[in-house]
Coordinates of C-alpha atoms and ligand atoms in Angstrom, one line a residue:
M286 CA 26.7 0.7 -1.7
L287 CA 29.7 -0.5 -3.6
K288 CA 31.4 1.9 -5.8
K289 CA 33.7 0.5 -8.3
V290 CA 36.1 2.4 -10.4
F291 CA 38.0 0.6 -13.1
F292 CA 41.0 2.0 -15.1
I293 CA 43.8 0.3 -17.1
L294 CA 47.2 1.5 -16.8
P295 CA 48.7 1.5 -20.2
I296 CA 50.7 -1.8 -20.4
F297 CA 54.0 -0.2 -21.4
A298 CA 53.7 1.9 -18.4
V299 CA 53.3 -1.0 -16.1
I300 CA 56.0 -3.1 -17.8
G301 CA 58.4 -0.1 -17.5
Y302 CA 57.7 0.1 -13.9
F303 CA 58.8 -3.5 -13.3
S304 CA 61.8 -3.6 -15.6
L305 CA 62.9 -0.3 -13.9
L306 CA 62.6 -2.0 -10.4
A307 CA 64.5 -5.2 -11.8
L308 CA 67.3 -3.3 -13.5
S309 CA 68.3 -1.1 -10.7
S310 CA 67.7 -2.2 -7.0
T311 CA 68.8 1.3 -5.9
S312 CA 66.1 2.9 -7.5
M313 CA 63.5 0.7 -5.8
R314 CA 61.3 2.7 -3.5
P315 CA 58.6 0.5 -1.9
A316 CA 55.3 2.6 -2.2
T317 CA 54.0 4.1 1.2
T318 CA 51.4 1.9 2.9
E319 CA 48.6 4.5 2.4
S320 CA 48.9 4.1 -1.6
L321 CA 48.7 0.1 -1.3
P322 CA 45.4 -1.6 -1.6
D323 CA 44.2 -4.0 1.0
F324 CA 45.0 -6.9 -1.1
T325 CA 45.5 -7.7 -4.5
L326 CA 43.9 -10.9 -6.2
V327 CA 46.2 -12.4 -8.8
V328 CA 44.7 -14.4 -11.3
S329 CA 46.1 -17.0 -14.1
G330 CA 45.2 -20.2 -15.5
Q331 CA 44.8 -22.1 -18.8
E332 CA 48.4 -22.6 -19.4
L333 CA 47.6 -25.7 -21.5
G334 CA 51.1 -27.0 -21.0
Y335 CA 53.0 -23.7 -21.8
L336 CA 55.5 -23.3 -19.0
E337 CA 57.4 -20.9 -21.1
P338 CA 57.6 -19.5 -24.7
C339 CA 59.3 -21.7 -27.2
G340 CA 61.7 -19.0 -28.3
C341 CA 61.0 -19.6 -31.9
A342 CA 60.4 -16.0 -32.5
E343 CA 61.2 -12.7 -30.8
G344 CA 58.8 -10.9 -28.8
Q345 CA 56.9 -14.0 -27.6
I346 CA 55.3 -13.5 -24.2
G347 CA 54.3 -15.4 -21.1
G348 CA 56.1 -18.2 -19.0
F349 CA 56.5 -19.0 -15.3
P350 CA 59.9 -17.4 -15.0
R351 CA 58.4 -13.9 -15.8
R352 CA 55.5 -14.5 -13.9
D353 CA 57.4 -15.3 -10.7
S354 CA 59.7 -12.2 -11.1
V355 CA 56.5 -10.0 -11.2
L356 CA 55.0 -11.6 -8.0
L357 CA 58.3 -11.3 -6.4
Q358 CA 58.5 -7.6 -7.4
L359 CA 55.1 -7.1 -6.2
T360 CA 55.5 -8.8 -2.7
S361 CA 58.8 -7.0 -2.2
G362 CA 56.9 -3.7 -2.9
G363 CA 54.7 -4.5 0.0
K364 CA 51.6 -5.7 -1.7
N365 CA 49.4 -8.3 -0.1
L366 CA 48.8 -10.8 -2.7
L367 CA 46.2 -13.7 -3.0
R368 CA 47.0 -15.9 -5.9
V369 CA 44.5 -18.2 -7.7
A370 CA 44.9 -20.5 -10.5
N371 CA 42.1 -21.4 -13.0
G372 CA 43.4 -24.7 -13.9
N373 CA 44.1 -26.4 -17.3
L374 CA 47.7 -26.5 -16.6
I375 CA 48.3 -29.2 -19.0
S376 CA 46.6 -30.0 -22.4
D377 CA 47.2 -33.6 -23.3
A378 CA 47.5 -37.0 -21.8
G379 CA 50.9 -38.8 -21.5
R380 CA 54.0 -39.1 -19.7
Q381 CA 55.4 -35.6 -20.7
S382 CA 52.1 -34.0 -19.4
E383 CA 52.9 -35.7 -16.2
L384 CA 56.4 -34.3 -15.9
K385 CA 55.1 -30.9 -16.8
A386 CA 52.4 -31.2 -14.2
E387 CA 55.0 -32.2 -11.6
I388 CA 57.0 -29.2 -12.7
G389 CA 53.9 -26.8 -13.0
F390 CA 52.6 -27.6 -9.6
T391 CA 56.0 -27.2 -7.9
A392 CA 56.2 -23.8 -9.5
L393 CA 52.7 -22.7 -8.5
K394 CA 53.6 -23.8 -4.8
E395 CA 56.7 -21.9 -4.9
M396 CA 54.8 -18.8 -6.2
E397 CA 52.5 -19.4 -3.2
Y398 CA 49.2 -20.1 -5.0
A399 CA 46.1 -20.2 -2.6
A400 CA 44.1 -22.5 -4.8
F401 CA 44.1 -24.4 -8.0
N402 CA 40.6 -25.0 -9.7
V403 CA 41.0 -28.4 -11.4
G404 CA 40.2 -28.0 -15.2
P405 CA 38.8 -30.3 -17.9
R406 CA 42.2 -30.8 -19.4
D407 CA 43.8 -31.7 -16.0
L408 CA 41.4 -34.5 -15.8
L409 CA 43.3 -36.1 -18.7
L410 CA 46.1 -36.8 -16.1
G411 CA 43.5 -39.2 -14.4
I412 CA 42.1 -39.0 -11.0
E413 CA 44.9 -41.1 -9.4
Q414 CA 47.5 -38.7 -10.7
L415 CA 45.7 -35.7 -9.8
N416 CA 45.0 -36.9 -6.2
Y417 CA 48.8 -37.6 -6.0
F418 CA 49.5 -33.8 -7.1
S419 CA 46.7 -32.5 -4.7
N420 CA 48.4 -34.3 -1.8
T421 CA 52.0 -33.5 -2.7
S422 CA 51.8 -29.9 -4.0
G423 CA 50.5 -28.5 -1.0
I424 CA 47.9 -26.3 -3.0
P425 CA 44.3 -26.8 -2.4
F426 CA 42.8 -28.5 -5.6
L427 CA 39.1 -27.3 -6.0
S428 CA 36.1 -28.6 -7.8
A429 CA 32.7 -28.1 -6.2
N430 CA 30.8 -29.8 -8.9
L431 CA 32.9 -32.8 -9.8
F432 CA 31.5 -35.9 -8.2
Q433 CA 32.5 -39.6 -8.0
G434 CA 29.1 -41.3 -7.2
E435 CA 27.8 -39.1 -4.3
A436 CA 31.3 -37.9 -3.0
R437 CA 33.2 -35.0 -4.1
V438 CA 36.6 -35.6 -5.5
F439 CA 38.3 -32.5 -4.3
Q440 CA 37.3 -29.9 -1.8
P441 CA 34.5 -27.5 -3.0
F442 CA 36.2 -24.3 -1.8
V443 CA 38.9 -22.9 0.4
L444 CA 38.8 -20.2 3.0
H445 CA 41.7 -17.8 3.3
S446 CA 42.3 -15.1 5.8
V447 CA 43.5 -11.8 4.3
H448 CA 45.3 -9.8 7.0
L449 CA 44.6 -6.0 6.7
K450 CA 46.2 -3.2 8.6
D451 CA 44.2 -3.6 11.6
S452 CA 41.6 -6.4 10.9
Q453 CA 41.3 -9.5 8.9
K454 CA 38.8 -10.5 6.1
Q455 CA 37.7 -14.0 5.3
V456 CA 37.9 -14.7 1.6
A457 CA 36.1 -18.0 0.1
I458 CA 37.5 -19.3 -3.2
I459 CA 35.2 -21.8 -5.0
G460 CA 36.0 -24.0 -8.0
I461 CA 33.5 -25.1 -10.8
I462 CA 33.9 -26.9 -14.1
S463 CA 30.9 -26.1 -16.7
Q464 CA 29.0 -29.2 -17.7
Q465 CA 29.8 -28.6 -21.3
F466 CA 33.1 -30.4 -20.3
E467 CA 31.3 -33.6 -19.3
I468 CA 33.1 -35.7 -21.6
Y469 CA 36.5 -35.1 -19.9
A470 CA 35.1 -36.2 -16.6
E471 CA 33.5 -39.4 -18.4
N472 CA 36.8 -40.3 -20.1
A473 CA 38.8 -39.9 -16.7
S474 CA 36.6 -42.4 -15.0
A475 CA 33.1 -44.0 -15.9
D476 CA 31.6 -42.9 -12.4
L477 CA 32.7 -39.4 -12.6
I478 CA 30.0 -36.7 -13.1
L479 CA 29.7 -32.9 -13.3
K480 CA 26.8 -31.6 -11.3
A481 CA 24.9 -28.4 -12.4
P482 CA 27.0 -25.5 -11.1
E483 CA 23.9 -23.5 -10.3
N484 CA 22.5 -26.5 -8.0
V485 CA 25.9 -26.9 -6.3
L486 CA 26.3 -22.9 -5.8
K487 CA 22.7 -22.9 -4.4
E488 CA 24.0 -24.9 -1.4
L489 CA 27.3 -23.3 -0.9
I490 CA 26.9 -19.6 -1.5
P491 CA 24.3 -18.7 1.3
Q492 CA 26.6 -20.4 3.8
L493 CA 29.8 -18.9 2.6
S494 CA 28.3 -15.4 2.2
S495 CA 27.4 -15.4 5.7
E496 CA 30.8 -16.4 6.9
C497 CA 33.1 -14.5 4.4
E498 CA 33.6 -10.8 3.3
F499 CA 34.6 -11.8 -0.1
I500 CA 33.8 -14.5 -2.5
V501 CA 35.8 -15.6 -5.7
L502 CA 34.5 -18.2 -8.0
L503 CA 36.9 -19.9 -10.3
V504 CA 35.0 -21.4 -13.3
H505 CA 35.9 -23.3 -16.5
A506 CA 33.3 -21.9 -18.6
G507 CA 32.8 -19.2 -21.4
I508 CA 31.7 -15.6 -20.5
D509 CA 28.0 -16.3 -21.2
E510 CA 27.8 -18.9 -18.7
A511 CA 29.7 -17.1 -16.2
T512 CA 27.4 -14.0 -16.6
A513 CA 24.5 -16.0 -16.0
L514 CA 25.9 -17.3 -12.8
A515 CA 26.8 -13.7 -11.6
K516 CA 23.2 -12.8 -12.2
V517 CA 21.7 -15.9 -10.0
F518 CA 24.5 -15.3 -7.3
P519 CA 25.1 -11.4 -6.7
Q520 CA 26.9 -12.5 -3.6
I521 CA 29.9 -13.6 -5.6
D522 CA 32.6 -10.7 -5.7
V523 CA 34.8 -12.0 -8.4
I524 CA 34.4 -14.7 -11.0
I525 CA 37.5 -15.7 -12.8
V526 CA 36.2 -17.0 -16.1
G527 CA 38.0 -18.8 -19.1
D528 CA 38.2 -22.1 -21.0
E529 CA 40.9 -23.4 -23.4
Q530 CA 39.6 -21.1 -26.1
S531 CA 38.6 -18.0 -24.6
E532 CA 40.5 -14.5 -25.1
A533 CA 41.9 -12.5 -22.3
L534 CA 39.8 -9.6 -21.2
R535 CA 41.8 -6.4 -21.0
E536 CA 39.0 -5.0 -19.0
P537 CA 36.8 -6.6 -16.5
V538 CA 33.2 -7.3 -17.2
S539 CA 30.8 -6.1 -14.4
V540 CA 27.4 -7.9 -13.9
A541 CA 25.7 -5.7 -11.2
D542 CA 28.3 -5.9 -8.3
T543 CA 30.2 -8.8 -9.5
V544 CA 33.4 -8.7 -11.4
L545 CA 34.2 -11.1 -14.1
L546 CA 38.1 -11.5 -15.1
N547 CA 39.7 -13.6 -17.6
P548 CA 43.5 -13.7 -17.8
G549 CA 43.6 -15.6 -21.1
T550 CA 45.4 -18.7 -22.2
K551 CA 48.9 -20.1 -22.3
G552 CA 50.4 -18.1 -19.3
K553 CA 50.8 -15.1 -21.5
A554 CA 49.3 -12.8 -19.0
L555 CA 48.7 -12.2 -15.4
G556 CA 45.5 -10.4 -14.1
M557 CA 45.8 -8.3 -11.1
L558 CA 42.6 -6.8 -9.3
D559 CA 43.3 -4.5 -6.4
I560 CA 40.7 -4.6 -3.5
Q561 CA 40.1 -1.9 -1.1
W562 CA 37.8 -1.6 2.0
D563 CA 36.6 1.8 3.2
K564 CA 37.6 1.8 6.9
G565 CA 37.7 -1.8 6.8
E566 CA 34.0 -2.1 6.2
E567 CA 32.9 -1.6 2.5
R568 CA 34.6 -2.4 -0.6
T569 CA 35.2 0.9 -2.2
D570 CA 36.9 0.6 -5.4
S571 CA 38.9 -2.1 -7.4
H572 CA 41.6 -1.6 -9.9
F573 CA 42.3 -4.1 -12.7
Q574 CA 45.4 -4.6 -14.8
L575 CA 46.1 -7.2 -17.3
L576 CA 49.8 -7.6 -17.3
T577 CA 51.4 -9.0 -20.5
L578 CA 54.5 -10.9 -19.7
S579 CA 56.8 -9.6 -22.2
E580 CA 60.6 -10.2 -23.0
R581 CA 61.2 -7.0 -20.8
T582 CA 60.2 -8.9 -17.6
P583 CA 63.1 -10.6 -16.3
D584 CA 63.2 -14.4 -15.6
S585 CA 63.3 -15.6 -12.1
P586 CA 66.2 -17.8 -11.4
R587 CA 64.3 -20.4 -9.2
M588 CA 61.7 -20.9 -12.2
M589 CA 64.6 -21.2 -14.6
D590 CA 66.0 -24.0 -12.4
L591 CA 62.8 -25.8 -12.3
L592 CA 62.5 -25.7 -16.1
F593 CA 66.1 -26.8 -16.3
M594 CA 65.2 -29.7 -14.1
Y595 CA 62.1 -30.6 -16.4
Q596 CA 64.5 -30.9 -19.3
Q597 CA 66.7 -33.1 -17.3
M598 CA 63.7 -35.3 -16.4
L599 CA 62.8 -35.7 -20.2
A600 CA 66.4 -36.6 -20.9
A601 CA 66.4 -39.1 -18.0
E602 CA 63.3 -40.8 -19.0
N603 CA 64.6 -40.8 -22.6
L604 CA 61.0 -39.4 -23.6
S605 CA 62.1 -38.8 -27.3
E606 CA 62.5 -42.5 -27.7
E607 CA 59.3 -43.3 -25.8
V608 CA 56.8 -41.2 -27.6
E609 CA 54.2 -42.9 -29.7
R610 CA 54.9 -43.2 -33.5
E611 CA 52.4 -43.2 -36.3
I612 CA 53.1 -44.9 -39.6
P613 CA 53.8 -42.1 -42.2
S614 CA 50.8 -41.5 -44.4
T615 CA 52.6 -41.9 -47.4
G616 CA 54.3 -45.2 -46.3
G617 CA 57.8 -46.0 -46.8
M618 CA 60.8 -45.4 -44.5
Y619 CA 62.7 -42.2 -43.8
A620 CA 66.3 -42.2 -45.7
G621 CA 68.0 -39.3 -43.7
N622 CA 70.0 -36.4 -45.4
A623 CA 73.3 -38.5 -45.8
S624 CA 71.4 -40.9 -48.2
C625 CA 69.9 -38.0 -50.3
K626 CA 73.4 -36.5 -50.5
T627 CA 74.7 -39.5 -52.3
C628 CA 73.1 -38.5 -55.5
H629 CA 72.2 -34.9 -55.0
V630 CA 75.3 -33.2 -53.9
S631 CA 74.6 -29.8 -55.2
E632 CA 71.1 -29.6 -53.4
Y633 CA 72.8 -30.9 -50.2
A634 CA 75.4 -28.3 -50.4
S635 CA 72.8 -25.4 -50.9
W636 CA 70.6 -26.9 -48.1
K637 CA 73.7 -26.9 -45.7
K638 CA 73.8 -23.2 -46.1
T639 CA 70.2 -22.6 -44.8
K640 CA 69.1 -22.5 -41.3
H641 CA 67.1 -25.5 -41.6
S642 CA 70.5 -27.5 -41.6
H643 CA 71.1 -26.4 -38.0
A644 CA 67.6 -26.4 -36.5
Y645 CA 68.6 -29.3 -34.2
H646 CA 71.7 -27.6 -33.0
T647 CA 69.4 -24.5 -32.0
L648 CA 67.7 -27.0 -29.7
V649 CA 70.9 -28.1 -28.2
E650 CA 72.0 -24.4 -27.5
K651 CA 68.5 -24.0 -25.8
G652 CA 68.9 -27.3 -23.8
H653 CA 65.8 -28.5 -25.4
E654 CA 67.3 -31.3 -27.5
N655 CA 65.3 -34.0 -25.5
D656 CA 62.0 -32.2 -25.7
P657 CA 59.3 -33.9 -27.7
D658 CA 57.4 -30.5 -27.9
C659 CA 60.4 -29.0 -29.9
L660 CA 61.6 -32.1 -31.8
T661 CA 58.4 -32.3 -34.1
C662 CA 59.5 -29.2 -36.1
H663 CA 63.3 -29.2 -35.5
T664 CA 64.0 -32.7 -36.8
V665 CA 62.9 -35.0 -39.5
G666 CA 60.0 -37.4 -39.0
F667 CA 59.7 -37.1 -35.1
G668 CA 56.5 -38.8 -33.9
F669 CA 56.6 -41.2 -37.0
Q670 CA 57.9 -44.7 -37.5
T671 CA 61.6 -44.6 -38.8
G672 CA 61.7 -41.0 -38.0
F673 CA 64.0 -38.9 -35.6
I674 CA 64.6 -40.6 -32.3
N675 CA 67.6 -39.1 -30.8
E676 CA 71.0 -37.8 -32.1
P677 CA 73.1 -40.8 -31.3
Q678 CA 70.6 -43.2 -32.8
T679 CA 69.4 -41.2 -35.8
P680 CA 72.1 -38.6 -36.7
T681 CA 71.0 -38.0 -40.3
L682 CA 67.5 -37.1 -39.3
A683 CA 68.5 -34.4 -37.0
D684 CA 67.8 -30.7 -38.2
V685 CA 64.9 -29.7 -40.9
G686 CA 66.2 -32.0 -43.5
C687 CA 65.3 -33.1 -47.2
E688 CA 62.4 -35.1 -46.2
N689 CA 60.8 -32.4 -44.2
C690 CA 60.0 -30.7 -47.4
H691 CA 60.1 -33.6 -50.0
G692 CA 58.6 -36.3 -48.0
V693 CA 59.4 -39.8 -46.9
G694 CA 62.1 -40.7 -49.3
G695 CA 63.3 -44.4 -48.6
N696 CA 61.5 -45.8 -51.6
H697 CA 62.9 -43.0 -54.0
A698 CA 66.4 -43.3 -52.6
K699 CA 66.3 -47.1 -53.7
N700 CA 64.6 -46.5 -56.8
P701 CA 64.8 -43.1 -57.9
Q702 CA 61.8 -41.9 -60.1
P703 CA 60.6 -38.7 -61.3
G704 CA 57.6 -37.2 -59.7
Y705 CA 58.7 -37.5 -56.0
G706 CA 58.8 -34.7 -53.6
K707 CA 56.8 -31.9 -54.9
V708 CA 56.9 -29.1 -52.3
T709 CA 54.0 -26.7 -51.6
K710 CA 53.4 -23.7 -49.4
A711 CA 51.1 -25.7 -47.2
N712 CA 54.0 -28.0 -46.4
C713 CA 56.1 -24.9 -45.1
L714 CA 52.9 -24.0 -43.0
T715 CA 53.0 -27.1 -40.9
C716 CA 56.0 -25.7 -39.1
H717 CA 55.9 -22.1 -39.9
T718 CA 52.8 -21.4 -37.9
S719 CA 51.5 -18.0 -36.8
E720 CA 52.7 -18.7 -33.3
N721 CA 56.1 -20.2 -34.2
S722 CA 57.0 -18.0 -37.2
P723 CA 54.8 -14.9 -36.9
N724 CA 56.8 -13.2 -39.7
F725 CA 56.5 -15.8 -42.2
D726 CA 55.9 -14.7 -45.7
Y727 CA 56.3 -17.2 -48.4
D728 CA 57.4 -14.7 -51.0
V729 CA 60.3 -13.7 -48.6
Y730 CA 61.2 -17.0 -47.2
F731 CA 60.9 -19.0 -50.3
P732 CA 63.9 -17.6 -52.1
K733 CA 66.1 -18.3 -49.0
I734 CA 65.7 -22.1 -49.1
L735 CA 65.8 -22.4 -52.8
H736 CA 68.7 -24.9 -54.1
E737 CA 71.4 -23.2 -55.9
A738 CA 70.7 -25.2 -59.1
M739 CA 66.9 -23.7 -59.1
K740 CA 68.3 -20.4 -58.3
A741 CA 70.5 -20.4 -61.4
I742 CA 67.3 -21.5 -63.5
T743 CA 64.8 -18.9 -62.1
T744 CA 67.4 -16.0 -62.5
E745 CA 68.2 -17.0 -66.1
Ligands
LIG285 C1 55.3 -25.8 -34.9 C2 56.6 -26.1 -35.2 C3 57.7 -25.7 -34.0 C4 57.7 -26.2 -32.7 C5 56.7 -27.2 -32.1 C6 59.0 -25.7 -32.4 N1 59.6 -24.8 -33.1 FE1 61.2 -23.5 -32.7 N2 61.0 -22.8 -34.7 C7 60.1 -23.1 -35.8 C8 60.2 -22.3 -37.0 C9 59.3 -22.4 -38.1 C10 61.3 -21.4 -36.6 C11 61.7 -20.3 -37.5 C12 60.9 -19.2 -37.3 C13 61.1 -18.1 -38.2 O1 62.6 -17.6 -38.5 O2 60.3 -17.4 -38.9 C14 61.7 -21.8 -35.3 C15 62.8 -21.0 -34.7 C16 63.4 -21.4 -33.5 C17 64.4 -20.8 -32.8 C18 65.1 -19.7 -33.5 C19 66.2 -20.1 -34.2 C20 67.0 -18.8 -34.9 O3 67.5 -19.3 -35.8 O4 67.0 -17.8 -34.3 C21 64.6 -21.2 -31.5 C22 65.6 -20.8 -30.5 C23 63.6 -22.4 -31.4 N3 62.7 -22.4 -32.6 C24 63.5 -23.2 -30.3 C25 62.3 -24.0 -30.2 C26 62.0 -24.7 -28.8 C27 62.9 -24.5 -27.7 C28 60.9 -25.4 -29.0 C29 60.2 -26.3 -28.1 C30 60.0 -25.7 -26.8 C31 60.5 -25.1 -30.4 N4 61.4 -24.3 -31.0 C32 59.4 -25.8 -30.9 C33 59.0 -24.3 -35.5 C34 58.8 -24.8 -34.3
LIG286 C1 70.5 -43.3 -56.0 C2 70.4 -42.0 -56.1 C3 69.3 -41.1 -55.4 C4 69.1 -41.0 -54.1 C5 69.7 -41.6 -53.0 C6 68.1 -40.0 -54.0 N1 67.6 -39.6 -55.2 FE1 66.4 -38.0 -55.7 N2 66.7 -38.3 -57.6 C7 67.5 -39.2 -58.3 C8 67.5 -39.1 -59.7 C9 68.2 -39.9 -60.7 C10 66.3 -38.3 -59.9 C11 65.8 -37.9 -61.3 C12 64.7 -38.7 -61.8 C13 64.3 -38.5 -63.0 O1 64.0 -37.3 -63.5 O2 64.3 -39.4 -63.8 C14 65.9 -37.6 -58.8 C15 65.0 -36.8 -58.4 C16 64.6 -36.1 -57.3 C17 63.7 -35.0 -57.0 C18 63.0 -34.4 -58.3 C19 62.0 -35.1 -58.6 C20 61.2 -34.5 -59.8 O3 60.3 -35.2 -60.6 O4 61.4 -33.5 -60.2 C21 63.6 -34.7 -55.8 C22 63.0 -33.6 -55.2 C23 64.6 -35.6 -55.1 N3 65.2 -36.7 -56.1 C24 64.8 -35.7 -53.8 C25 65.7 -36.5 -53.1 C26 65.7 -36.9 -51.6 C27 64.8 -35.9 -50.8 C28 66.3 -37.9 -51.4 C29 66.6 -38.6 -50.1 C30 65.5 -38.9 -49.3 C31 66.6 -38.4 -52.8 N4 66.3 -37.5 -53.7 C32 67.5 -39.5 -52.8 C33 68.4 -40.0 -57.6 C34 68.5 -40.2 -56.1
LIG287 C1 59.7 -29.5 -40.3 C2 59.4 -28.1 -39.9 C3 59.7 -27.1 -41.1 C4 59.3 -27.0 -42.5 C5 58.4 -28.1 -43.1 C6 59.7 -25.7 -42.9 N1 60.5 -25.2 -42.1 FE1 61.6 -23.5 -42.5 N2 62.3 -23.5 -40.5 C7 61.9 -24.5 -39.5 C8 62.8 -24.2 -38.3 C9 62.7 -25.0 -37.1 C10 63.5 -23.0 -38.5 C11 64.5 -22.4 -37.7 C12 65.7 -23.0 -37.8 C13 66.9 -22.6 -36.9 O1 67.4 -21.3 -37.1 O2 67.3 -23.3 -36.0 C14 63.3 -22.7 -40.0 C15 63.8 -21.6 -40.6 C16 63.5 -21.0 -41.9 C17 64.0 -20.0 -42.5 C18 65.2 -19.0 -41.9 C19 64.4 -18.0 -41.3 C20 65.4 -16.9 -40.9 O3 65.4 -16.4 -39.9 O4 66.1 -16.5 -41.8 C21 63.5 -19.9 -43.8 C22 63.8 -18.8 -44.8 C23 62.4 -20.9 -43.8 N3 62.5 -21.6 -42.5 C24 61.6 -21.2 -45.1 C25 61.0 -22.4 -45.2 C26 60.1 -22.6 -46.3 C27 60.0 -21.6 -47.6 C28 59.6 -23.7 -46.2 C29 58.7 -24.6 -47.2 C30 59.1 -24.8 -48.6 C31 59.8 -24.2 -44.9 N4 60.9 -23.3 -44.3 C32 59.6 -25.4 -44.4 C33 61.2 -25.4 -39.7 C34 60.4 -25.8 -40.9
LIG288 C1 62.6 -26.1 -47.0 C2 62.3 -27.1 -47.9 C3 63.2 -27.9 -48.6 C4 64.4 -28.6 -48.1 C5 64.6 -28.6 -46.5 C6 65.0 -29.4 -49.1 N1 64.4 -29.0 -50.3 FE1 64.8 -29.7 -52.1 N2 63.4 -28.5 -53.0 C7 62.5 -27.7 -52.4 C8 62.0 -27.0 -53.3 C9 60.9 -25.8 -53.0 C10 62.3 -27.2 -54.7 C11 61.8 -26.8 -56.0 C12 61.0 -27.8 -56.7 C13 59.5 -27.7 -56.2 O1 58.9 -26.8 -56.2 O2 59.1 -29.0 -55.9 C14 63.3 -28.5 -54.4 C15 63.9 -29.1 -55.4 C16 64.6 -30.1 -55.2 C17 65.2 -31.0 -56.2 C18 65.0 -31.1 -57.6 C19 65.1 -29.9 -58.2 C20 66.8 -29.5 -58.4 O3 67.2 -28.7 -57.7 O4 67.4 -30.1 -59.1 C21 66.1 -31.9 -55.5 C22 66.8 -33.1 -56.4 C23 66.0 -31.7 -54.3 N3 65.1 -30.5 -53.9 C24 66.7 -32.4 -53.4 C25 66.9 -31.9 -51.9 C26 67.8 -32.6 -50.9 C27 68.7 -33.6 -51.3 C28 67.6 -31.9 -49.9 C29 68.3 -32.2 -48.4 C30 69.7 -32.0 -48.6 C31 66.5 -31.0 -50.0 N4 66.1 -31.2 -51.4 C32 66.1 -30.2 -49.1 C33 62.6 -27.5 -50.9 C34 63.3 -28.1 -50.0

């Protein structure tokens, strides 16, 4: 009989522990081997292109640099880790995602991940690219139910030996994508199909459960579908569940003897399940923590180096110039702040005093001035024809400028007419999102950006 005891350490206690270890190496006392579990299953996934937090607001969580420090601290404390990634590393198609994938897989390799369950979003890279990453990253890419004709595209599972004090255990890690994501397979290639997970597992599980002491299933699916699988296959010990929308589970869900975990999206948290065998025979208890990667977790230098390299790749490929550009919905051409200044000297002067006028400089300070992910909100008209390209080519479209609030102004600048440029709250919210500006309060923020002339009128 398996006896499972779950409890969650208060998150602050866990983080306090790590920051303590990080801040003072002299205070670092490795736990005695008695108190350590046989091994710890470390689960993450659904980064969706978030390699690090953007830094727009204080208190943002997540990122590879913090994840790596936690893992390094755990291993130096003597923990035996088995790290598995539940895919969806990227979120979109395109060159920037390819570069993200290049950096992301290098990072997962450096962090010694044992398996990567290819996700529907990863399929946006295309099979050729994924095969390239599968071959070059050195991480086993899994997908038991993704087929091209009658052949699997990636291996269905990987076996991993976990070395215990005086024995070793075979662990099987299987990867699955729910058929609800069929459209991603179809779009990647006309001959790709997702077979029914249940049928595929019916073939794999009996064999694996006779060969292995521990079975982990990584599945791109919601909790309901994963629960149904747990009921059909009680031999599975742990199911890592999640899709691009599902929320992290603070506590595991138990379905008979199977444990379901979800570390959430955007790389914000890391799930850790301690596994223990009684006298090397029966699994006795498991202890789970969902560790939120807060600002108090230090950044690992090697991940910071990788992210720096990523920014250099964006610059080297001139990606801000290469992105696709839509035609502005209002038509016309962007004029630039300098053009508006010729007639609206006082508005220009008051805008200069707001933080908007150095939004591009903020990116320079952060080393993100070539990053399309940031330019959309920190410059004028990025992603639109005649909008920002880069500073040398479009210097008067750097920063959050006049036309971010008043709209494309080329026609107005040539032929000024009343009625142009009404500003609404909805306009602010395109950039001041809950993620990028969690403290945004229109009534508090609005007075800070009002032009001097308007302030004079409103206070009169
Ligand atoms: C969806 C729009 C959006 C995107 C995308 C975005 N930002 Fe921001 N950023 C903002 C807003 C809005 C603020 C102001 C937040 C506030 O003060 O409430 C901000 C503020 C910041 C600040 C703080 C500036 C200060 O004065 O303290 C930094 C740093 C920053 N962003 C960096 C980045 C980086 C780096 C990226 C890309 C990885 C990025 N931003 C992407 C909207 C965005
Ligand atoms: C050639 C001079 C000139 C340039 C360049 C110019 N404007 Fe104007 N703008 C005017 C005049 C004149 C008015 C007043 C029109 C009226 O009320 O008859 C005006 C009005 C406005 C208004 C108020 C509209 C209203 O009905 O209340 C806004 C907002 C505005 N301009 C923004 C801009 C922005 C942003 C730019 C740069 C893209 C810009 N202007 C460039 C001359 C100019
Ligand atoms: C194109 C994107 C964009 C739009 C539209 C936008 N903002 Fe911003 N806003 C930013 C960014 C980016 C920053 C951070 C600038 C920096 O410090 O680098 C910011 C900063 C601010 C700040 C300074 C916050 C602080 O910490 O003091 C205020 C206030 C503000 N915005 C108000 C507004 C209001 C009100 C609107 C709508 C009328 C608006 N913004 C529209 C992108 C935008
Ligand atoms: C963060 C948003 C924002 C930015 C950036 C901004 N404005 Fe405005 N502007 C407003 C708002 C809000 C009003 C008030 C009128 C309204 O509600 O439409 C206004 C009003 C105006 C007016 C007409 C009223 C007046 O003050 O006489 C002009 C002209 C104007 N802005 C020009 C500019 C110019 C030029 C720039 C760039 C140097 C600029 N604005 C940048 C938000 C913005």
